[in-house]
Every structure is written in C-alpha cells, then in structure tokens.
CSV table of N, CA and C in Angstrom, one decimal:
chain,number,residue,atom,x,y,z
A,1,MET,N,-18.9,-15.9,-5.3
A,1,MET,CA,-18.8,-14.5,-5.1
A,1,MET,C,-17.5,-13.9,-5.2
A,2,ARG,N,-17.4,-12.7,-5.6
A,2,ARG,CA,-16.0,-12.1,-5.7
A,2,ARG,C,-15.8,-11.1,-4.7
A,3,PHE,N,-14.6,-11.2,-4.1
A,3,PHE,CA,-14.2,-10.3,-3.0
A,3,PHE,C,-12.8,-9.7,-3.4
A,4,ARG,N,-12.9,-8.4,-3.1
A,4,ARG,CA,-11.6,-7.7,-3.5
A,4,ARG,C,-10.9,-7.2,-2.3
A,5,PHE,N,-9.6,-7.5,-2.3
A,5,PHE,CA,-8.7,-7.2,-1.2
A,5,PHE,C,-7.5,-6.3,-1.5
A,6,GLU,N,-6.9,-5.8,-0.5
A,6,GLU,CA,-5.8,-5.1,-0.6
A,6,GLU,C,-4.7,-5.7,0.4
A,7,VAL,N,-3.6,-6.0,-0.2
A,7,VAL,CA,-2.5,-6.5,0.7
A,7,VAL,C,-1.4,-5.5,0.6
A,8,LEU,N,-1.2,-5.0,2.0
A,8,LEU,CA,-0.1,-4.0,2.2
A,8,LEU,C,1.1,-4.6,2.7
A,9,VAL,N,2.2,-4.6,2.0
A,9,VAL,CA,3.5,-5.3,2.5
A,9,VAL,C,4.4,-4.1,2.8
A,10,SER,N,5.0,-4.3,4.0
A,10,SER,CA,6.1,-3.4,4.4
A,10,SER,C,7.2,-4.1,4.9
A,11,LEU,N,8.4,-3.4,4.9
A,11,LEU,CA,9.7,-4.1,5.6
A,11,LEU,C,9.4,-4.1,7.0
A,12,LYS,N,10.0,-5.0,7.6
A,12,LYS,CA,10.0,-5.1,9.1
A,12,LYS,C,10.7,-4.0,9.8
A,13,GLU,N,10.3,-3.6,10.9
A,13,GLU,CA,11.1,-2.5,11.7
A,13,GLU,C,12.6,-2.8,11.8
A,14,GLY,N,13.3,-1.9,11.8
A,14,GLY,CA,14.9,-2.1,12.1
A,14,GLY,C,15.5,-2.4,10.8
A,15,LEU,N,14.9,-3.0,9.6
A,15,LEU,CA,15.5,-3.3,8.5
A,15,LEU,C,15.8,-2.0,7.6
A,16,LEU,N,17.0,-1.9,7.1
A,16,LEU,CA,17.3,-0.8,6.1
A,16,LEU,C,16.4,-0.7,4.9
A,17,ASP,N,15.9,0.5,4.7
A,17,ASP,CA,15.0,0.7,3.6
A,17,ASP,C,15.6,1.8,2.6
A,18,PRO,N,16.4,1.3,1.6
A,18,PRO,CA,17.1,2.3,0.8
A,18,PRO,C,16.1,3.2,0.1
A,19,GLN,N,15.1,2.6,-0.4
A,19,GLN,CA,14.2,3.4,-1.2
A,19,GLN,C,13.4,4.5,-0.4
A,20,GLY,N,13.1,4.0,0.9
A,20,GLY,CA,12.5,4.9,1.8
A,20,GLY,C,13.6,6.1,2.2
A,21,LYS,N,14.9,5.8,2.3
A,21,LYS,CA,15.9,6.8,2.6
A,21,LYS,C,16.1,7.7,1.4
A,22,THR,N,16.0,7.3,0.3
A,22,THR,CA,16.0,8.1,-0.9
A,22,THR,C,14.9,9.0,-1.0
A,23,VAL,N,13.8,8.6,-0.7
A,23,VAL,CA,12.6,9.5,-0.7
A,23,VAL,C,12.8,10.6,0.3
A,24,GLN,N,13.2,10.1,1.6
A,24,GLN,CA,13.3,11.0,2.7
A,24,GLN,C,14.4,12.0,2.5
A,25,ASP,N,15.6,11.7,1.8
A,25,ASP,CA,16.6,12.6,1.6
A,25,ASP,C,16.2,13.7,0.6
A,26,ALA,N,15.3,13.4,-0.3
A,26,ALA,CA,14.7,14.4,-1.3
A,26,ALA,C,13.9,15.3,-0.7
A,27,LEU,N,13.1,15.1,0.4
A,27,LEU,CA,12.1,15.9,0.8
A,27,LEU,C,12.6,17.3,1.3
A,28,PRO,N,13.7,17.4,2.1
A,28,PRO,CA,14.0,18.8,2.5
A,28,PRO,C,14.2,19.8,1.4
A,29,THR,N,14.9,19.2,0.2
A,29,THR,CA,15.2,20.0,-0.9
A,29,THR,C,13.7,20.5,-1.6
A,30,LEU,N,12.7,19.9,-1.4
A,30,LEU,CA,11.5,20.0,-2.0
A,30,LEU,C,10.7,21.0,-1.1
A,31,GLY,N,11.3,21.2,0.0
A,31,GLY,CA,10.5,22.1,1.0
A,31,GLY,C,9.7,21.5,2.0
A,32,TRP,N,10.0,20.2,2.3
A,32,TRP,CA,9.3,19.5,3.3
A,32,TRP,C,10.4,18.9,4.3
A,33,PRO,N,11.0,19.7,5.3
A,33,PRO,CA,12.1,19.2,6.0
A,33,PRO,C,11.6,18.4,7.3
A,34,ASN,N,10.3,18.6,7.5
A,34,ASN,CA,9.8,18.0,8.8
A,34,ASN,C,9.2,16.5,8.7
A,35,VAL,N,9.7,15.8,7.8
A,35,VAL,CA,9.2,14.4,7.5
A,35,VAL,C,10.4,13.6,8.0
A,36,SER,N,10.0,12.4,8.6
A,36,SER,CA,10.9,11.4,9.1
A,36,SER,C,10.4,10.0,8.9
A,37,ASP,N,11.2,9.1,9.2
A,37,ASP,CA,10.8,7.6,9.1
A,37,ASP,C,10.0,7.2,8.0
A,38,VAL,N,10.6,7.6,6.7
A,38,VAL,CA,9.8,7.2,5.5
A,38,VAL,C,10.1,5.7,5.2
A,39,ARG,N,9.2,4.9,4.8
A,39,ARG,CA,9.3,3.4,4.6
A,39,ARG,C,8.5,3.4,3.3
A,40,VAL,N,9.1,2.6,2.4
A,40,VAL,CA,8.4,2.3,1.1
A,40,VAL,C,8.1,0.8,1.0
A,41,GLY,N,6.9,0.5,0.6
A,41,GLY,CA,6.5,-0.9,0.5
A,41,GLY,C,5.5,-1.2,-0.7
A,42,ARG,N,4.9,-2.2,-0.7
A,42,ARG,CA,4.1,-2.5,-1.8
A,42,ARG,C,2.6,-2.5,-1.6
A,43,ARG,N,1.7,-2.4,-2.5
A,43,ARG,CA,0.4,-2.5,-2.2
A,43,ARG,C,-0.3,-3.3,-3.4
A,44,ILE,N,-0.8,-4.5,-3.1
A,44,ILE,CA,-1.3,-5.3,-4.1
A,44,ILE,C,-2.8,-5.5,-3.9
A,45,GLU,N,-3.6,-5.3,-5.0
A,45,GLU,CA,-5.0,-5.3,-5.0
A,45,GLU,C,-5.4,-6.5,-5.8
A,46,LEU,N,-6.3,-7.3,-5.3
A,46,LEU,CA,-6.8,-8.4,-6.2
A,46,LEU,C,-8.2,-8.8,-5.9
A,47,THR,N,-8.8,-9.7,-6.8
A,47,THR,CA,-10.1,-10.1,-6.6
A,47,THR,C,-10.1,-11.6,-6.6
A,48,VAL,N,-10.8,-12.2,-5.5
A,48,VAL,CA,-10.7,-13.6,-5.2
A,48,VAL,C,-12.2,-14.1,-5.4
A,49,ASP,N,-12.4,-15.2,-6.3
A,49,ASP,CA,-13.7,-15.7,-6.4
A,49,ASP,C,-13.7,-16.9,-5.4
A,50,ALA,N,-14.8,-16.7,-4.5
A,50,ALA,CA,-14.8,-17.9,-3.4
A,50,ALA,C,-16.3,-17.9,-2.9
A,51,GLU,N,-16.6,-19.0,-2.2
A,51,GLU,CA,-17.9,-19.3,-1.8
A,51,GLU,C,-18.3,-18.2,-0.6
A,52,ASP,N,-17.4,-17.8,0.3
A,52,ASP,CA,-17.7,-16.7,1.1
A,52,ASP,C,-16.6,-15.9,1.5
A,53,GLU,N,-16.8,-15.0,2.3
A,53,GLU,CA,-15.7,-14.1,2.7
A,53,GLU,C,-14.6,-14.7,3.5
A,54,ALA,N,-14.9,-15.5,4.4
A,54,ALA,CA,-13.9,-16.2,5.2
A,54,ALA,C,-12.9,-17.0,4.3
A,55,THR,N,-13.4,-17.7,3.3
A,55,THR,CA,-12.8,-18.6,2.5
A,55,THR,C,-11.7,-17.7,1.8
A,56,ALA,N,-12.4,-16.6,1.3
A,56,ALA,CA,-11.5,-15.7,0.3
A,56,ALA,C,-10.3,-15.0,1.1
A,57,ARG,N,-10.7,-14.7,2.3
A,57,ARG,CA,-9.7,-13.9,3.1
A,57,ARG,C,-8.7,-15.0,3.6
A,58,ALA,N,-8.9,-16.2,3.8
A,58,ALA,CA,-8.1,-17.2,4.2
A,58,ALA,C,-7.0,-17.4,3.1
A,59,GLN,N,-7.6,-17.4,1.9
A,59,GLN,CA,-6.7,-17.6,0.7
A,59,GLN,C,-5.9,-16.4,0.5
A,60,VAL,N,-6.3,-15.3,0.6
A,60,VAL,CA,-5.3,-14.0,0.6
A,60,VAL,C,-4.3,-14.0,1.6
A,61,HIS,N,-4.6,-14.6,2.9
A,61,HIS,CA,-3.6,-14.7,3.8
A,61,HIS,C,-2.5,-15.7,3.4
A,62,ASP,N,-3.0,-16.8,2.8
A,62,ASP,CA,-1.9,-17.8,2.3
A,62,ASP,C,-1.1,-17.2,1.2
A,63,MET,N,-1.8,-16.5,0.2
A,63,MET,CA,-1.0,-16.0,-0.9
A,63,MET,C,-0.1,-14.9,-0.3
A,64,ALA,N,-0.4,-14.1,0.7
A,64,ALA,CA,0.3,-13.1,1.1
A,64,ALA,C,1.6,-13.6,1.9
A,65,GLU,N,1.3,-14.7,2.6
A,65,GLU,CA,2.5,-15.4,3.4
A,65,GLU,C,3.5,-16.0,2.4
A,66,ARG,N,3.0,-16.7,1.4
A,66,ARG,CA,3.7,-17.6,0.6
A,66,ARG,C,4.2,-17.1,-0.7
A,67,PHE,N,3.6,-16.0,-1.2
A,67,PHE,CA,3.9,-15.5,-2.6
A,67,PHE,C,4.2,-14.0,-2.6
A,68,LEU,N,3.2,-13.2,-1.9
A,68,LEU,CA,3.1,-11.8,-2.2
A,68,LEU,C,4.2,-11.0,-1.3
A,69,SER,N,4.5,-11.7,-0.1
A,69,SER,CA,5.6,-11.1,0.8
A,69,SER,C,6.6,-12.0,1.1
A,70,ASN,N,7.7,-11.6,1.6
A,70,ASN,CA,8.8,-12.5,2.1
A,70,ASN,C,8.8,-12.4,3.6
A,71,PRO,N,8.2,-13.4,4.2
A,71,PRO,CA,7.9,-13.3,5.7
A,71,PRO,C,9.2,-13.1,6.6
A,72,VAL,N,10.4,-13.3,6.1
A,72,VAL,CA,11.6,-13.2,6.8
A,72,VAL,C,11.8,-11.8,7.1
A,73,ILE,N,11.5,-10.9,6.1
A,73,ILE,CA,11.9,-9.5,6.2
A,73,ILE,C,10.7,-8.6,6.1
A,74,GLU,N,9.6,-9.1,5.8
A,74,GLU,CA,8.4,-8.1,5.6
A,74,GLU,C,7.2,-8.7,6.4
A,75,ARG,N,6.5,-7.7,6.7
A,75,ARG,CA,5.1,-8.0,7.3
A,75,ARG,C,4.1,-7.6,6.3
A,76,TYR,N,2.8,-8.0,6.5
A,76,TYR,CA,1.7,-7.6,5.6
A,76,TYR,C,0.5,-7.4,6.5
A,77,ARG,N,-0.4,-6.6,5.8
A,77,ARG,CA,-1.8,-6.7,6.4
A,77,ARG,C,-2.9,-6.6,5.2
A,78,ILE,N,-4.0,-7.2,5.6
A,78,ILE,CA,-4.9,-7.3,4.4
A,78,ILE,C,-6.2,-6.4,4.8
A,79,LEU,N,-6.6,-5.7,3.8
A,79,LEU,CA,-7.8,-4.8,4.0
A,79,LEU,C,-8.8,-5.3,2.9
A,80,GLU,N,-10.1,-5.3,3.3
A,80,GLU,CA,-11.1,-5.6,2.2
A,80,GLU,C,-11.5,-4.4,1.6
A,81,VAL,N,-11.5,-4.4,0.2
A,81,VAL,CA,-12.0,-3.2,-0.5
A,81,VAL,C,-13.5,-3.0,-0.4
A,82,GLU,N,-13.9,-1.9,0.0
A,82,GLU,CA,-15.3,-1.7,0.4
A,82,GLU,C,-16.2,-1.9,-1.0
A,83,GLY,N,-17.5,-2.3,-0.6
A,83,GLY,CA,-18.4,-2.4,-1.8
A,83,GLY,C,-18.2,-3.7,-2.6
A,84,THR,N,-17.5,-4.6,-2.1
A,84,THR,CA,-17.3,-5.7,-3.1
A,84,THR,C,-17.8,-7.0,-2.5
A,85,GLY,N,-18.5,-6.9,-1.3
A,85,GLY,CA,-18.8,-8.0,-0.6
A,85,GLY,C,-20.0,-8.8,-1.2
A,86,ALA,N,-20.9,-8.2,-2.0
A,86,ALA,CA,-22.0,-8.7,-2.5
A,86,ALA,C,-22.1,-8.9,-4.0
A,87,THR,N,-21.0,-8.9,-4.6
A,87,THR,CA,-20.9,-9.1,-6.0
A,87,THR,C,-21.2,-10.4,-6.5
B,1,MET,N,3.8,18.3,17.1
B,1,MET,CA,3.3,16.7,17.2
B,1,MET,C,3.6,16.0,16.0
B,2,ARG,N,3.7,14.7,16.2
B,2,ARG,CA,4.2,13.9,15.1
B,2,ARG,C,2.9,13.0,14.7
B,3,PHE,N,2.6,12.9,13.3
B,3,PHE,CA,1.5,12.3,13.0
B,3,PHE,C,2.1,11.3,11.8
B,4,ARG,N,1.6,10.1,11.9
B,4,ARG,CA,2.0,9.0,10.9
B,4,ARG,C,1.0,8.7,10.0
B,5,PHE,N,1.4,8.7,8.7
B,5,PHE,CA,0.5,8.5,7.7
B,5,PHE,C,0.9,7.4,6.6
B,6,GLU,N,0.0,6.7,6.0
B,6,GLU,CA,0.3,5.9,4.9
B,6,GLU,C,-0.3,6.5,3.6
B,7,VAL,N,0.4,6.4,2.6
B,7,VAL,CA,0.0,6.8,1.3
B,7,VAL,C,0.1,5.8,0.3
B,8,LEU,N,-1.1,5.4,-0.1
B,8,LEU,CA,-1.3,4.3,-1.1
B,8,LEU,C,-1.5,4.8,-2.5
B,9,VAL,N,-0.6,4.3,-3.3
B,9,VAL,CA,-0.5,4.8,-4.7
B,9,VAL,C,-0.8,3.5,-5.6
B,10,SER,N,-1.8,3.8,-6.4
B,10,SER,CA,-2.1,2.8,-7.5
B,10,SER,C,-2.3,3.3,-8.9
B,11,LEU,N,-2.1,2.5,-9.8
B,11,LEU,CA,-2.3,2.9,-11.4
B,11,LEU,C,-3.9,3.2,-11.4
B,12,LYS,N,-4.2,4.3,-12.1
B,12,LYS,CA,-5.5,4.4,-12.5
B,12,LYS,C,-6.2,3.4,-13.2
B,13,GLU,N,-7.5,3.1,-13.1
B,13,GLU,CA,-8.2,2.1,-13.8
B,13,GLU,C,-7.9,2.2,-15.4
B,14,GLY,N,-7.8,1.1,-16.0
B,14,GLY,CA,-7.7,1.0,-17.5
B,14,GLY,C,-6.2,1.1,-18.0
B,15,LEU,N,-5.4,1.4,-17.1
B,15,LEU,CA,-3.9,1.4,-17.5
B,15,LEU,C,-3.4,0.0,-17.3
B,16,LEU,N,-2.5,-0.2,-18.3
B,16,LEU,CA,-1.9,-1.5,-18.3
B,16,LEU,C,-0.9,-1.7,-17.1
B,17,ASP,N,-1.1,-2.8,-16.5
B,17,ASP,CA,-0.2,-2.9,-15.2
B,17,ASP,C,0.7,-4.1,-15.4
B,18,PRO,N,1.9,-4.0,-15.9
B,18,PRO,CA,2.6,-5.3,-16.2
B,18,PRO,C,3.1,-6.0,-15.0
B,19,GLN,N,3.3,-5.4,-13.9
B,19,GLN,CA,3.8,-6.1,-12.7
B,19,GLN,C,2.6,-6.9,-12.2
B,20,GLY,N,1.4,-6.2,-12.1
B,20,GLY,CA,0.1,-7.0,-11.8
B,20,GLY,C,-0.1,-8.2,-12.7
B,21,LYS,N,0.0,-8.0,-13.9
B,21,LYS,CA,-0.2,-9.1,-14.8
B,21,LYS,C,0.7,-10.3,-14.6
B,22,THR,N,2.0,-9.9,-14.3
B,22,THR,CA,3.0,-11.0,-13.9
B,22,THR,C,2.6,-11.8,-12.8
B,23,VAL,N,2.1,-11.1,-11.8
B,23,VAL,CA,1.7,-11.7,-10.5
B,23,VAL,C,0.6,-12.5,-10.9
B,24,GLN,N,-0.5,-12.1,-11.6
B,24,GLN,CA,-1.6,-12.8,-11.9
B,24,GLN,C,-1.4,-14.0,-12.6
B,25,ASP,N,-0.5,-14.0,-13.6
B,25,ASP,CA,-0.1,-15.2,-14.4
B,25,ASP,C,0.5,-16.2,-13.8
B,26,ALA,N,1.2,-15.8,-12.5
B,26,ALA,CA,1.9,-16.8,-11.8
B,26,ALA,C,0.9,-17.6,-10.8
B,27,LEU,N,-0.1,-17.1,-10.5
B,27,LEU,CA,-0.9,-17.5,-9.5
B,27,LEU,C,-1.6,-19.0,-9.7
B,28,PRO,N,-2.1,-19.2,-11.0
B,28,PRO,CA,-2.8,-20.5,-11.2
B,28,PRO,C,-1.8,-21.6,-11.1
B,29,THR,N,-0.5,-21.5,-11.5
B,29,THR,CA,0.5,-22.5,-11.3
B,29,THR,C,0.9,-22.8,-9.9
B,30,LEU,N,0.6,-21.7,-9.1
B,30,LEU,CA,0.8,-21.8,-7.5
B,30,LEU,C,-0.4,-22.5,-6.9
B,31,GLY,N,-1.5,-22.7,-7.6
B,31,GLY,CA,-2.6,-23.5,-7.0
B,31,GLY,C,-3.8,-22.4,-6.6
B,32,TRP,N,-3.6,-21.2,-7.2
B,32,TRP,CA,-4.7,-20.2,-7.0
B,32,TRP,C,-5.4,-19.7,-8.3
B,33,PRO,N,-6.1,-20.5,-9.0
B,33,PRO,CA,-6.6,-20.1,-10.3
B,33,PRO,C,-7.8,-19.1,-10.3
B,34,ASN,N,-8.3,-18.9,-9.1
B,34,ASN,CA,-9.5,-18.0,-8.9
B,34,ASN,C,-9.3,-16.6,-8.5
B,35,VAL,N,-8.0,-16.0,-9.0
B,35,VAL,CA,-7.8,-14.6,-8.6
B,35,VAL,C,-7.7,-13.8,-9.8
B,36,SER,N,-8.3,-12.6,-9.9
B,36,SER,CA,-8.3,-11.9,-11.1
B,36,SER,C,-8.0,-10.3,-10.7
B,37,ASP,N,-7.8,-9.5,-11.8
B,37,ASP,CA,-7.6,-8.1,-11.5
B,37,ASP,C,-6.5,-7.7,-10.5
B,38,VAL,N,-5.5,-8.3,-10.8
B,38,VAL,CA,-4.3,-8.0,-9.9
B,38,VAL,C,-3.5,-6.7,-10.2
B,39,ARG,N,-3.5,-5.8,-9.3
B,39,ARG,CA,-2.9,-4.5,-9.6
B,39,ARG,C,-1.8,-4.3,-8.5
B,40,VAL,N,-0.6,-3.8,-8.8
B,40,VAL,CA,0.4,-3.6,-7.9
B,40,VAL,C,0.8,-2.3,-7.9
B,41,GLY,N,0.7,-1.7,-6.6
B,41,GLY,CA,1.1,-0.2,-6.5
B,41,GLY,C,2.0,-0.1,-5.4
B,42,ARG,N,2.2,1.0,-4.8
B,42,ARG,CA,3.1,1.5,-3.7
B,42,ARG,C,2.4,1.8,-2.5
B,43,ARG,N,3.2,1.7,-1.4
B,43,ARG,CA,2.7,2.1,0.0
B,43,ARG,C,3.7,2.9,0.7
B,44,ILE,N,3.5,4.1,0.9
B,44,ILE,CA,4.6,4.8,1.5
B,44,ILE,C,4.1,5.2,2.9
B,45,GLU,N,5.0,5.0,3.9
B,45,GLU,CA,4.6,5.3,5.2
B,45,GLU,C,5.5,6.4,5.7
B,46,LEU,N,5.2,7.5,6.5
B,46,LEU,CA,6.0,8.5,6.8
B,46,LEU,C,5.4,9.3,8.0
B,47,THR,N,6.3,10.0,8.7
B,47,THR,CA,5.8,10.8,9.9
B,47,THR,C,6.1,12.2,9.6
B,48,VAL,N,5.1,13.0,9.9
B,48,VAL,CA,5.1,14.4,9.7
B,48,VAL,C,5.0,15.2,11.0
B,49,ASP,N,5.9,16.1,11.1
B,49,ASP,CA,5.9,16.8,12.4
B,49,ASP,C,5.2,18.2,12.1
B,50,ALA,N,4.1,18.4,12.7
B,50,ALA,CA,3.2,19.6,12.4
B,50,ALA,C,2.4,19.9,13.6
B,51,GLU,N,1.9,21.2,13.6
B,51,GLU,CA,1.1,21.8,14.6
B,51,GLU,C,-0.1,21.0,15.0
B,52,ASP,N,-0.8,20.5,14.0
B,52,ASP,CA,-2.0,19.9,14.2
B,52,ASP,C,-2.2,18.7,13.2
B,53,GLU,N,-3.2,18.0,13.3
B,53,GLU,CA,-3.4,17.0,12.3
B,53,GLU,C,-3.9,17.5,10.9
B,54,ALA,N,-4.6,18.4,10.8
B,54,ALA,CA,-5.1,19.1,9.6
B,54,ALA,C,-3.9,19.5,8.9
B,55,THR,N,-2.9,20.3,9.5
B,55,THR,CA,-1.9,20.8,8.8
B,55,THR,C,-1.0,19.6,8.2
B,56,ALA,N,-0.8,18.5,9.1
B,56,ALA,CA,0.0,17.4,8.7
B,56,ALA,C,-0.6,16.8,7.5
B,57,ARG,N,-2.0,16.5,7.6
B,57,ARG,CA,-2.6,15.8,6.5
B,57,ARG,C,-2.6,16.7,5.1
B,58,ALA,N,-2.8,18.0,5.3
B,58,ALA,CA,-2.7,18.8,4.1
B,58,ALA,C,-1.3,18.7,3.5
B,59,GLN,N,-0.3,18.6,4.3
B,59,GLN,CA,1.1,18.6,3.7
B,59,GLN,C,1.2,17.0,3.0
B,60,VAL,N,0.7,16.1,3.7
B,60,VAL,CA,0.8,14.7,3.0
B,60,VAL,C,0.0,14.7,1.6
B,61,HIS,N,-1.2,15.4,1.6
B,61,HIS,CA,-1.7,15.5,0.3
B,61,HIS,C,-0.8,16.1,-0.7
B,62,ASP,N,-0.3,17.2,-0.4
B,62,ASP,CA,0.6,18.0,-1.1
B,62,ASP,C,1.7,17.1,-1.7
B,63,MET,N,2.4,16.5,-0.7
B,63,MET,CA,3.5,15.6,-1.2
B,63,MET,C,3.1,14.5,-2.0
B,64,ALA,N,1.9,13.8,-1.7
B,64,ALA,CA,1.4,12.8,-2.4
B,64,ALA,C,1.1,13.2,-3.9
B,65,GLU,N,0.6,14.4,-4.0
B,65,GLU,CA,0.2,15.0,-5.4
B,65,GLU,C,1.4,15.4,-6.2
B,66,ARG,N,2.4,15.9,-5.6
B,66,ARG,CA,3.5,16.5,-6.3
B,66,ARG,C,4.9,15.7,-6.3
B,67,PHE,N,4.8,14.7,-5.6
B,67,PHE,CA,6.2,14.0,-5.4
B,67,PHE,C,6.0,12.5,-5.3
B,68,LEU,N,5.0,11.9,-4.4
B,68,LEU,CA,5.0,10.5,-4.2
B,68,LEU,C,4.2,9.8,-5.3
B,69,SER,N,3.4,10.5,-6.1
B,69,SER,CA,2.6,9.9,-7.1
B,69,SER,C,2.7,10.7,-8.4
B,70,ASN,N,2.3,10.0,-9.5
B,70,ASN,CA,2.4,10.8,-10.7
B,70,ASN,C,0.7,10.9,-11.2
B,71,PRO,N,0.2,12.1,-10.9
B,71,PRO,CA,-1.2,12.3,-11.0
B,71,PRO,C,-1.8,12.0,-12.2
B,72,VAL,N,-0.8,12.0,-13.3
B,72,VAL,CA,-1.4,11.8,-14.7
B,72,VAL,C,-1.9,10.3,-14.8
B,73,ILE,N,-1.1,9.4,-14.2
B,73,ILE,CA,-1.4,7.9,-14.4
B,73,ILE,C,-1.8,7.2,-13.1
B,74,GLU,N,-1.6,7.9,-12.0
B,74,GLU,CA,-1.8,7.2,-10.7
B,74,GLU,C,-2.8,8.0,-9.8
B,75,ARG,N,-3.4,7.3,-8.9
B,75,ARG,CA,-4.3,8.1,-7.8
B,75,ARG,C,-3.7,7.5,-6.5
B,76,TYR,N,-4.1,8.3,-5.6
B,76,TYR,CA,-3.5,7.9,-4.2
B,76,TYR,C,-4.6,8.1,-3.2
B,77,ARG,N,-4.5,7.5,-2.0
B,77,ARG,CA,-5.4,7.8,-0.9
B,77,ARG,C,-4.3,7.6,0.3
B,78,ILE,N,-4.9,8.6,1.4
B,78,ILE,CA,-4.0,8.6,2.5
B,78,ILE,C,-4.8,8.1,3.8
B,79,LEU,N,-4.1,7.3,4.4
B,79,LEU,CA,-4.6,6.8,5.7
B,79,LEU,C,-3.9,7.3,6.9
B,80,GLU,N,-4.4,7.5,8.1
B,80,GLU,CA,-3.6,7.9,9.3
B,80,GLU,C,-3.3,6.6,9.9
B,81,VAL,N,-2.0,6.4,10.3
B,81,VAL,CA,-1.7,5.2,11.1
B,81,VAL,C,-2.2,5.5,12.5
B,82,GLU,N,-2.8,4.4,13.1
B,82,GLU,CA,-3.4,4.5,14.4
B,82,GLU,C,-2.4,4.7,15.5
B,83,GLY,N,-2.9,5.4,16.4
B,83,GLY,CA,-2.1,5.5,17.7
B,83,GLY,C,-1.0,6.5,17.6
B,84,THR,N,-1.1,7.4,16.6
B,84,THR,CA,0.2,8.4,16.5
B,84,THR,C,-0.4,9.8,16.8
B,85,GLY,N,-1.5,10.0,16.9
B,85,GLY,CA,-2.1,11.3,17.1
B,85,GLY,C,-1.8,12.2,18.3
B,86,ALA,N,-1.3,11.5,19.3
B,86,ALA,CA,-1.0,12.1,20.6
B,86,ALA,C,0.5,12.0,21.0
B,87,THR,N,1.3,11.7,19.9
B,87,THR,CA,2.8,11.8,20.2
B,87,THR,C,3.4,13.1,20.5
C-alpha cells in the first residue's frame, strides 16, 4: 500500500535564521509591519510503499532523522497527507 | 492579539521539481528504494499581531498570495499553530 506523508523541517528555537530575517525585513515595506518571528524551513512530501501505515511512518521518521533533516540544528514533524491511506 | 501560522508552499502538480528529484535519486542508495513522488517545498512560520483571528488569517492569505509564494507555479496552504490563539 502507498502512504503519502509530509515532513516539515524547521530550525530549532534560538538559532539564527537569515532567510527568515530577510523575509521579515521585507514585510514592513510591503505594508505588513505587524509580523514577527518569521522562520523559514522545508516541506518535503513523499510516498512510501509499505505493508501498513505503522511501517511506512516508522520509515519516514528514520528518513527524516537521518537524511531529510539535520537533528543537531533542526527539528521535524510528520503529517500524513489525507486520502492516501487506502491506495 | 498574536496569532502564529504556518504557510506551506509547494510546486503545483506536473511541474518539474529538481530538488525533489535529487532527494528521490539518493534514497535507494541509502536503503530506501520504496519511496516515490518526492516534492520539496517551503515552510514559513510567522506571528501576526491583529485584532482577531479572521483578520490575521486574511492577512496571511494575502502575504502568501503576493509575497511568500509564486501563484503561477506554486500553491500554498495555511495552518494555525496550536496554542497561540489566546496570547
């Protein structure tokens, strides 16, 4: 069965995020002065072919931990994309 | 009041995603041959100071449409980060 997941990767709290700062600095000029704490991260979407959802999810955790994120400076969370459970 | 949102930006279906392809091509070598349709996008997290949630959310839509994504080739969706509604 195929299961589709989203892995959301973000920098850990307290780490400098130059990309987020650049976005934030641009916002007042564009008419949005009321925005703060902008952080930019990655969103990876993928399909795993596995026996069942638990196996697929465990593999996604493994991939997120070892390949898709850098656990020293980043944290991740995994969402299952709706409507893919029964494919 | 401050409301924190996540904006998830991804390439529209059918568009070539070189970054996703690079990730996907690396996976079999790493021991995960059962992964397909890898797409890489952005995840932007930000705090908006507004009167109420509806106003904040409308502004995030506006920012996502006009600045955080390129609506010609990308789509976005907005999630509210939990536990920020009553700050």
